[in-house]
XYZ file of C-alpha atoms in Angstrom:
546
model
C -16.200 0.248 1.788
C -18.559 1.918 4.609
C -18.402 -1.175 6.850
C -14.517 -1.703 6.397
C -13.903 2.012 7.043
C -15.991 1.611 10.330
C -12.830 0.067 11.602
C -11.197 3.493 11.642
C -13.798 4.938 14.226
C -11.845 3.957 17.292
C -9.021 6.039 15.955
C -10.948 8.939 14.957
C -9.350 11.468 17.593
C -5.955 10.443 16.133
C -6.972 10.685 12.485
C -8.658 13.935 12.618
C -5.411 15.655 13.573
C -4.141 14.542 9.878
C -6.437 16.826 7.937
C -6.081 19.620 10.558
C -2.393 19.605 10.129
C -2.756 19.494 6.456
C -5.060 22.184 6.276
C -2.174 24.452 8.089
C 0.296 23.169 5.314
C -1.905 23.879 2.473
C -2.829 27.323 3.679
C 1.044 28.231 4.136
C 1.593 26.857 0.668
C -0.858 28.965 -0.805
C 0.495 32.171 1.221
C 3.959 31.489 -0.381
C 3.719 32.637 -3.825
C 2.008 36.058 -2.706
C 5.046 36.738 -0.613
C 7.386 35.971 -3.390
C 5.317 38.428 -5.417
C 5.771 41.047 -2.864
C 9.790 40.470 -2.906
C 9.777 40.719 -6.694
C 7.388 43.568 -7.034
C 8.559 45.688 -4.003
C 12.181 44.545 -3.507
C 13.305 44.233 -7.042
C 10.964 46.309 -9.402
C 10.105 49.142 -7.161
C 13.979 49.366 -5.704
C 12.773 48.521 -2.165
C 16.235 46.479 -2.081
C 17.260 44.548 0.964
C 15.225 46.466 3.380
C 12.190 44.488 1.475
C 13.912 41.463 0.511
C 15.486 40.532 4.008
C 12.354 40.527 6.094
C 10.179 39.032 3.538
C 12.858 36.558 2.936
C 12.688 35.647 6.614
C 8.872 35.729 6.697
C 9.098 33.055 3.697
C 11.589 30.986 5.765
C 9.467 31.013 8.931
C 6.306 30.000 6.442
C 8.261 27.127 4.988
C 9.460 25.869 8.637
C 5.995 25.869 9.815
C 4.738 24.155 6.704
C 7.269 21.486 7.218
C 6.028 20.920 10.640
C 2.407 20.739 9.814
C 3.228 18.341 6.886
C 5.145 15.963 9.146
C 2.306 16.289 11.603
C -0.254 15.502 8.853
C 1.882 12.401 7.728
C 2.535 11.023 11.428
C -1.170 11.179 12.442
C -2.376 9.654 9.101
C 0.162 6.864 9.206
C -0.648 6.270 13.075
C -4.498 5.976 12.275
C -3.949 3.986 9.200
C -1.672 1.341 10.786
C -3.902 0.939 13.940
C -6.836 0.618 11.373
C -5.138 -2.070 9.219
C -4.205 -3.914 12.311
C -7.859 -3.803 13.578
C -9.362 -5.093 10.281
C -6.667 -7.688 9.962
C -7.559 -9.303 13.348
C -11.253 -8.889 12.585
C -10.992 -10.733 9.187
C -8.727 -13.325 10.635
C -11.179 -14.053 13.580
C -13.963 -14.268 11.022
C -11.877 -16.737 8.811
C -11.392 -19.000 11.888
C -15.003 -18.949 12.806
C -16.158 -20.203 9.109
C -16.883 -23.807 8.520
C -14.445 -25.945 6.391
C -17.015 -25.727 3.572
C -16.823 -21.969 3.484
C -12.950 -21.895 3.686
C -12.741 -24.347 0.713
C -15.337 -21.891 -1.346
C -13.060 -18.979 -0.752
C -10.135 -20.992 -1.326
C -6.844 -20.854 0.477
C -4.951 -18.601 -2.169
C -7.884 -15.916 -2.035
C -8.231 -15.773 1.760
C -4.402 -15.116 1.941
C -4.800 -12.265 -0.736
C -7.797 -10.820 1.086
C -6.011 -10.892 4.552
C -2.687 -9.426 3.286
C -2.853 -7.434 -0.416
C -6.451 -6.454 0.147
C -6.203 -4.946 3.507
C -3.027 -3.287 2.488
C -4.731 -1.536 -0.318
C -7.370 -0.116 1.908
C -4.863 0.848 4.760
C -2.825 2.645 2.091
C -6.069 4.318 0.822
C -6.943 5.594 4.394
C -3.395 6.720 4.845
C -3.369 8.586 1.667
C -7.075 9.817 1.897
C -6.637 11.416 5.328
C -4.167 13.823 3.809
C -5.103 14.097 0.048
C -8.809 14.445 0.637
C -8.286 17.777 2.259
C -5.066 18.936 0.559
C -6.412 18.538 -3.104
C -9.662 20.397 -2.549
C -8.193 23.188 -0.615
C -5.384 23.722 -3.221
C -7.827 23.577 -5.969
C -10.489 26.223 -4.406
C -7.696 28.245 -2.691
C -5.681 28.473 -5.849
C -8.670 29.649 -8.107
C -9.279 32.287 -5.342
C -5.870 33.638 -5.117
C -5.487 33.556 -8.912
C -8.470 35.514 -9.314
C -7.798 37.856 -6.742
C -4.561 38.750 -8.532
C -6.427 39.370 -11.867
C -9.778 38.440 -12.897
C -8.748 37.709 -16.513
C -6.798 34.594 -15.200
C -10.048 33.056 -14.767
C -10.342 32.693 -18.500
C -7.521 30.334 -18.285
C -8.621 28.424 -15.376
C -12.240 28.033 -16.795
C -10.555 26.356 -20.223
C -8.000 24.244 -18.688
C -9.956 22.688 -15.681
C -12.714 21.007 -17.594
C -10.320 19.536 -20.125
C -8.721 17.699 -17.445
C -11.856 16.761 -15.634
C -12.805 14.968 -18.727
C -9.730 13.018 -19.049
C -9.487 12.083 -15.607
C -12.939 10.857 -15.349
C -12.584 8.894 -18.679
C -9.390 7.256 -17.368
C -10.797 6.381 -13.829
C -14.170 5.023 -15.529
C -11.903 2.639 -17.610
C -9.780 1.592 -14.897
C -11.962 0.942 -12.036
C -13.610 -2.355 -13.203
C -10.204 -3.483 -14.135
C -9.045 -3.556 -10.407
C -11.689 -6.057 -9.513
C -10.188 -8.453 -12.192
C -6.595 -7.693 -10.817
C -7.262 -8.936 -7.517
C -9.184 -12.209 -8.415
C -6.012 -12.802 -10.980
C -3.896 -12.299 -7.878
C -5.910 -14.690 -5.904
C -5.030 -17.421 -8.916
C -1.406 -16.554 -8.840
C -1.536 -17.148 -5.106
C -3.216 -20.373 -5.135
C -0.822 -21.768 -7.782
C 2.240 -20.667 -5.565
C 0.389 -22.154 -2.367
C -0.338 -25.367 -4.010
C 3.333 -25.725 -5.371
C 4.906 -24.967 -2.189
C 2.705 -27.424 -0.158
C 2.793 -30.008 -2.594
C 6.629 -29.651 -3.634
C 7.444 -33.168 -2.989
C 4.901 -34.550 -5.326
C 5.696 -32.051 -7.898
C 9.450 -33.156 -7.974
C 8.490 -36.991 -7.444
C 6.315 -36.841 -10.780
C 8.952 -34.410 -12.455
C 6.199 -31.853 -13.049
C 8.350 -28.575 -12.639
C 8.079 -27.549 -16.102
C 4.403 -28.165 -16.092
C 3.934 -26.159 -12.945
C 6.154 -23.686 -14.111
C 3.821 -23.131 -17.363
C 0.884 -23.044 -15.171
C 2.404 -20.339 -13.043
C 3.419 -18.311 -16.261
C 0.155 -18.487 -17.546
C -1.653 -17.145 -14.150
C 1.189 -14.501 -13.865
C 1.004 -13.449 -17.447
C -2.913 -13.089 -17.057
C -2.121 -10.936 -14.102
C 0.638 -8.932 -15.776
C -1.600 -8.268 -19.071
C -4.259 -6.601 -17.075
C -1.937 -4.643 -14.847
C -0.177 -3.555 -18.068
C -3.468 -2.229 -19.296
C -4.166 -0.258 -16.257
C -0.898 1.220 -16.495
C -1.198 2.278 -20.211
C -4.297 4.048 -19.122
C -2.639 5.525 -15.924
C 0.475 6.657 -18.074
C -1.819 9.010 -20.003
C -2.623 11.291 -17.249
C 0.942 12.581 -16.193
C 1.899 13.693 -19.465
C -1.437 14.901 -20.696
C -1.525 17.198 -17.634
C 1.822 18.420 -17.985
C 0.760 19.564 -21.530
C -2.097 21.232 -20.082
C -0.111 22.772 -17.476
C 2.443 24.141 -19.792
C -0.038 25.487 -22.130
C -1.897 27.191 -18.989
C 1.434 28.863 -17.868
C 1.960 30.277 -21.646
C -1.646 31.552 -21.432
C -1.165 33.224 -18.516
C 2.071 34.874 -19.431
C 0.306 36.120 -22.485
C -2.785 37.267 -20.726
C -0.458 38.929 -17.944
C 2.351 40.165 -20.390
C -0.172 42.342 -22.219
C -1.331 44.047 -19.124
C 2.353 44.772 -17.730
C 2.803 47.561 -19.992
C -0.518 49.137 -19.357
C -0.804 51.874 -16.757
C -1.908 50.512 -13.598
C -1.614 46.824 -15.208
C -0.467 43.780 -13.529
C 2.892 43.567 -11.991
C 5.675 40.714 -13.007
C 5.626 39.547 -9.314
C 1.669 38.899 -9.634
C 2.274 36.908 -12.894
C 4.933 34.760 -11.322
C 2.307 34.067 -8.175
C -0.316 33.297 -10.891
C 1.853 30.913 -12.420
C 2.641 29.024 -9.193
C -1.312 29.111 -8.333
C -2.239 27.614 -11.712
C 0.314 24.906 -11.177
C -1.044 24.135 -7.847
C -4.613 24.149 -9.313
C -3.658 21.717 -11.996
C -1.352 19.571 -9.829
C -4.266 19.212 -7.393
C -6.467 17.980 -10.218
C -3.763 15.306 -10.769
C -3.921 14.406 -7.162
C -7.560 14.145 -7.258
C -7.158 11.626 -10.152
C -4.462 9.679 -8.064
C -7.264 9.708 -5.185
C -9.889 8.185 -7.633
C -7.274 5.456 -8.850
C -6.485 4.744 -5.090
C -10.281 4.788 -4.280
C -10.982 2.480 -7.160
C -8.589 -0.061 -6.168
C -9.316 0.135 -2.597
C -13.152 -0.147 -3.122
C -12.528 -3.414 -5.121
C -10.239 -4.706 -2.143
C -12.976 -3.539 0.438
C -15.810 -5.313 -1.364
C -13.584 -8.649 -1.294
C -12.853 -8.085 2.540
C -16.699 -7.243 3.214
C -17.424 -10.602 1.644
C -15.262 -12.437 4.394
C -16.652 -10.067 7.095
C -20.260 -10.647 6.006
C -19.666 -14.314 5.790
C -21.970 -16.242 8.232
C -20.827 -19.440 9.539
C -22.852 -22.213 7.832
C -22.328 -24.260 10.984
C -24.047 -22.425 13.568
C -22.762 -22.527 17.387
C -25.389 -24.112 19.665
C -25.709 -23.088 23.299
C -26.789 -24.601 26.610
C -25.789 -28.411 26.202
C -22.882 -29.689 28.280
C -23.781 -33.380 28.543
C -23.439 -33.179 32.358
C -26.526 -35.224 32.804
C -25.513 -38.351 30.261
C -22.898 -40.847 30.279
C -19.653 -39.493 29.595
C -18.057 -40.305 26.088
C -21.058 -41.834 24.602
C -21.673 -41.210 20.728
C -24.943 -41.933 19.044
C -25.905 -41.746 15.459
C -29.689 -41.750 14.861
C -30.634 -42.286 11.141
C -27.764 -40.087 10.015
C -27.643 -38.946 6.364
C -25.044 -36.553 5.046
C -24.332 -34.605 1.728
C -21.515 -32.416 1.044
C -22.747 -28.855 0.455
C -21.604 -28.556 -2.985
C -22.706 -31.658 -4.403
C -25.808 -31.878 -6.856
C -29.074 -32.296 -5.212
C -29.741 -35.292 -7.384
C -26.703 -37.261 -6.350
C -26.468 -39.977 -3.797
C -25.671 -38.862 -0.062
C -22.291 -39.771 1.198
C -24.130 -41.405 4.314
C -27.637 -42.469 4.482
C -29.549 -44.186 7.412
C -26.608 -44.829 9.854
C -27.500 -45.929 13.002
C -24.687 -46.596 15.584
C -24.422 -46.372 19.242
C -20.930 -46.283 20.995
C -20.517 -46.600 24.746
C -18.037 -45.041 27.088
C -14.727 -46.661 27.097
C -15.456 -48.682 23.737
C -12.938 -49.157 21.295
C -14.661 -48.955 18.097
C -12.969 -49.550 14.580
C -14.453 -48.236 11.250
C -13.571 -49.944 7.884
C -14.830 -49.397 4.582
C -13.743 -49.069 0.827
C -12.377 -45.630 -0.318
C -15.208 -43.408 -0.777
C -17.627 -45.262 1.621
C -17.685 -42.047 4.213
C -15.529 -43.227 7.070
C -14.057 -39.781 7.598
C -17.091 -37.776 6.668
C -19.016 -39.947 9.459
C -16.422 -38.889 12.314
C -16.368 -35.364 10.956
C -20.050 -34.806 12.040
C -19.011 -35.474 15.861
C -17.041 -32.285 16.273
C -19.226 -30.617 13.747
C -16.825 -29.899 10.852
C -20.175 -30.472 8.920
C -23.586 -30.795 9.851
C -25.943 -33.701 9.338
C -28.417 -33.373 6.461
C -30.844 -35.853 7.840
C -31.075 -37.424 11.481
C -28.899 -36.367 14.395
C -25.654 -37.054 16.343
C -25.891 -37.162 20.069
C -22.878 -36.786 22.424
C -23.290 -37.719 25.880
C -27.038 -37.930 25.180
C -27.540 -34.406 23.805
C -27.481 -33.294 20.138
C -24.045 -32.030 19.073
C -25.688 -28.986 17.469
C -26.839 -27.984 20.715
C -23.362 -27.693 22.200
C -21.202 -24.599 22.062
C -18.044 -25.232 19.884
C -15.694 -24.900 23.149
C -17.914 -27.339 25.023
C -17.994 -29.852 22.062
C -14.832 -29.876 21.017
C -13.192 -30.175 24.384
C -14.743 -33.529 24.638
C -13.466 -34.654 21.552
C -9.630 -34.981 20.101
C -9.284 -35.823 16.463
C -5.975 -36.924 15.071
C -6.128 -36.500 11.376
C -4.942 -38.458 8.458
C -2.440 -35.956 7.351
C -0.347 -35.073 10.630
C -0.303 -31.264 11.143
C 2.365 -29.893 13.162
C 3.572 -26.264 13.348
C 6.923 -24.335 13.817
C 8.320 -24.424 17.175
C 9.293 -26.869 19.854
C 7.999 -30.383 20.470
C 6.723 -29.232 23.721
C 4.988 -26.272 22.170
C 3.249 -28.606 19.487
C 2.084 -31.177 22.241
C 0.609 -28.360 24.426
C -1.784 -27.338 21.768
C -3.737 -30.358 23.402
C -3.359 -28.789 26.897
C -1.450 -25.489 27.306
C -1.397 -25.883 31.091
C -0.077 -29.447 31.044
C 3.137 -30.021 33.193
C 6.337 -31.623 31.858
C 5.482 -34.942 33.542
C 2.134 -34.931 31.769
C 3.918 -34.031 28.516
C 6.264 -36.962 28.917
C 3.365 -39.268 29.938
C 1.457 -38.588 26.889
C 4.314 -39.106 24.516
C 5.026 -42.541 26.329
C 1.760 -43.563 25.760
C 1.934 -42.454 21.956
C 5.313 -44.330 21.611
C 6.848 -40.890 20.900
C 9.122 -40.427 23.978
C 12.146 -42.588 22.995
C 12.723 -40.656 19.780
C 12.042 -37.215 21.416
C 14.704 -38.044 23.799
C 17.188 -39.041 21.197
C 17.323 -35.538 20.177
C 19.830 -33.335 21.321
C 17.467 -30.951 22.959
C 14.973 -33.389 23.830
C 11.198 -31.793 24.169
C 12.927 -28.271 23.463
C 13.911 -29.493 19.889
C 12.508 -26.967 17.331
C 10.361 -28.478 14.677
C 10.460 -27.085 11.092
C 7.339 -25.820 9.351
C 4.757 -28.518 8.929
C 6.991 -31.082 10.487
C 9.324 -31.244 7.659
C 12.390 -32.534 9.861
C 10.406 -35.547 11.253
C 9.497 -38.850 9.396
C 5.865 -39.670 8.758
C 5.682 -41.951 11.621
C 7.111 -39.542 14.110
C 4.678 -36.598 13.037
C 1.717 -39.164 13.577
C 3.135 -40.245 16.896
C 3.474 -36.426 18.150
C 0.034 -35.834 16.813
C -1.131 -38.800 18.862
C 0.333 -37.658 22.061
C -0.948 -34.044 21.406
C -4.409 -35.675 21.415
C -3.884 -37.934 24.568
C -2.430 -34.613 26.340
C -6.099 -33.163 25.918
C -7.521 -35.857 27.930
C -10.876 -35.963 26.000
C -13.754 -38.105 26.503
C -13.429 -39.100 22.887
C -10.213 -39.745 20.717
C -10.786 -40.307 16.994
C -7.933 -41.656 14.897
C -8.722 -41.064 11.309
C -6.036 -43.507 9.506
C -3.523 -41.740 11.706
C -1.461 -44.813 12.291
C -0.893 -45.828 8.681
C 2.802 -44.880 8.992
C 3.316 -46.786 12.066
C 4.779 -50.479 11.752
C 2.297 -53.223 13.075
C 4.522 -53.718 16.235
C 4.546 -49.912 17.100
C 0.789 -49.684 16.537
C -0.016 -52.627 18.611
C 2.019 -51.327 21.454
C 0.315 -47.772 21.137
C -3.175 -49.652 21.073
C -2.311 -51.648 24.132
C -0.749 -48.657 26.140
C -3.900 -46.480 25.233
C -6.379 -49.276 26.495
C -4.601 -49.694 29.737
C -3.836 -45.958 30.706
C -6.960 -44.462 29.214
C -9.781 -47.089 29.829
C -12.374 -44.707 30.429
C -11.937 -43.036 26.966
C -13.910 -43.830 23.994
C -11.782 -44.697 20.964
C -12.959 -44.547 17.328
C -10.378 -45.741 14.971
C -10.654 -45.390 11.005
C -8.318 -47.883 9.426
C -7.673 -49.521 6.133
C -6.064 -52.764 7.516
C -8.016 -55.042 9.512
C -4.825 -56.395 11.226
C -4.310 -52.860 12.772
C -7.722 -52.845 14.557
C -8.089 -56.748 15.581
C -8.035 -55.815 19.216
C -11.054 -53.449 18.760
C -14.297 -54.203 20.766
C -16.359 -53.955 17.471
C -15.500 -53.434 13.615
C -18.098 -51.417 11.908
C -17.845 -51.794 8.088
C -19.347 -49.126 5.885
C -20.507 -50.099 2.304
C-alpha cells in the first residue's frame, strides 16, 4: 500500500485541504447540539421565548451554512486529489505493463492485467477519496462527541464505556473475517474477465463450433464463484448496520434513563442537555460505524494495492541494453551463433525449442525459413527484436549482440509482420503510420503499392481516410495482411520479417508482392517464414528447421 500511496505525494498540497475543511465541518457539527440545548433550556423551559430562540436559531443557521461550505470544500479537494492520484497511478502501471516482456504479460494473463488496471486502481482511488475525509471525520467525531457528552454530565460516561467496547468487538470480528475474502474476490474477478476476454476475441471460433452453451456454462461457473464469495462478504457486512442500530437505540434509552432521573433533582440535568447527549451518543456510535466502513474499504483497497504493486515491482525479464547502434557493421546483417532457446516456463529437463543454430544472413538477402509445425521458426525470428532472449549462444545484428542495443535502437532496425494481423481502430492512414508517424501521403501510397494494398484502399469511398473497425473486423484476411505489410514497409527498416504473413494471399498476389519488394527495397534484408515451398521459390536461400 505504501508504494501505491506514494503517487499521492505530488498532490499533497491539494489533498491536505480536504481534512482541514473536514475538521471545520466536524467542529461545527459538534457545536450544533449545544446550540439546540440552549434553545430548549433557555428559550422554552426557562421561558426566554423568541428573544432567545430567534438569535440562537440564526446562529444555528449560520453554523449549518458554514458546515455545508466546509463539507463541499472537503469533498471537492478529496475528489480532485484522488482523481489525479488515480490518473498518475494508472499511467505508471500501464507504462510498466508496456515495458514487460511477452513472457511476463503471459504470466499475469490479459484478464488479470485488465482487472488490475481498472477495478483495482478504482478501489484504491475510491479509498483515497474516502480516507481523506473519513480518516479525520470519524476520530474527531468520536473523541469530540465523548468530550462534549461528558461535559454535559459525567454519568453519561457509563453508557459510553459500555457501548463502545461492544461495537469495537463486533467491528474487529467482521473486518477480520472479511479482509482475506477480498483477495479471493479480486482473483475470481480476474477469472471472470479472462473468460469474457477470451470469448470476445474468439467469438467467431465459438460460433463456428457451436460452443455457445459450453462457454455460457464456463462463464456461469466463474461468475457464480465470484458471486458466492461476494455474498459471504455482504452477509458479514450486513450484520454491522442493524447491530449498531440496536446498540445505538439501547444507548439512547440508557441516556434517557440516566438523565431522566436527574431532571427532577434540584440542580439536576436539563431536558435540553439530555437531547444534546442523545445527539452526541449518536455521533459517537455512528463514527464507530464509519470507522468500520473505513476498515472495510481499507481491506479491499489493500488487497487491490498488493496486486497493483506486483505489476509495479515486476522487473522486465528482457533487460534493455545500452551503447550499441550497429554503426560500424554492415547494415541489415543477422547472425545466429550456436543459438539455443527454451521458453521460460518449460520444464528444465525438456528439450529446447532451438539448439545449436548457426545462420548468417547478409544485407539485402532474401531468406526463407521452412519447417514442420513446432520446429521453432517463429521462436527463431522472435529472438531478433528480443521478444525473448537466447538461453545459449548469441544473436548479432549489424555485428553487435542484440542484447547490447537499446530497445528503440534495435527495433527501429527491424519490422515484423505477424502471422495474425493486428490492426487498430482508426483510419487506414493512421494504421499505416504506425510504421512511420511522419510519413507523407506520397510515402503512404508508395508503401501500399508495394504491399499490393493500394487498389483495394482506393476502392473504399473515403480511400486512406476510411475508418477500420476494431481489430480490422471490417476487412478480409488478405486485406488485413497487406495493410500490415504496408505498415512494415513504411517503417523503412533494415530487416523485414514475414512470419507466415502472406498465408491469406493467393499465389499471384504473393508473387507480385515479392517481386515488387525485391525491386523497390533491394537493400532490405527479408526473412520469410512460410508453410508452402511454392510461395518462397524466389528466395535466395531456404533454411529448413527440423
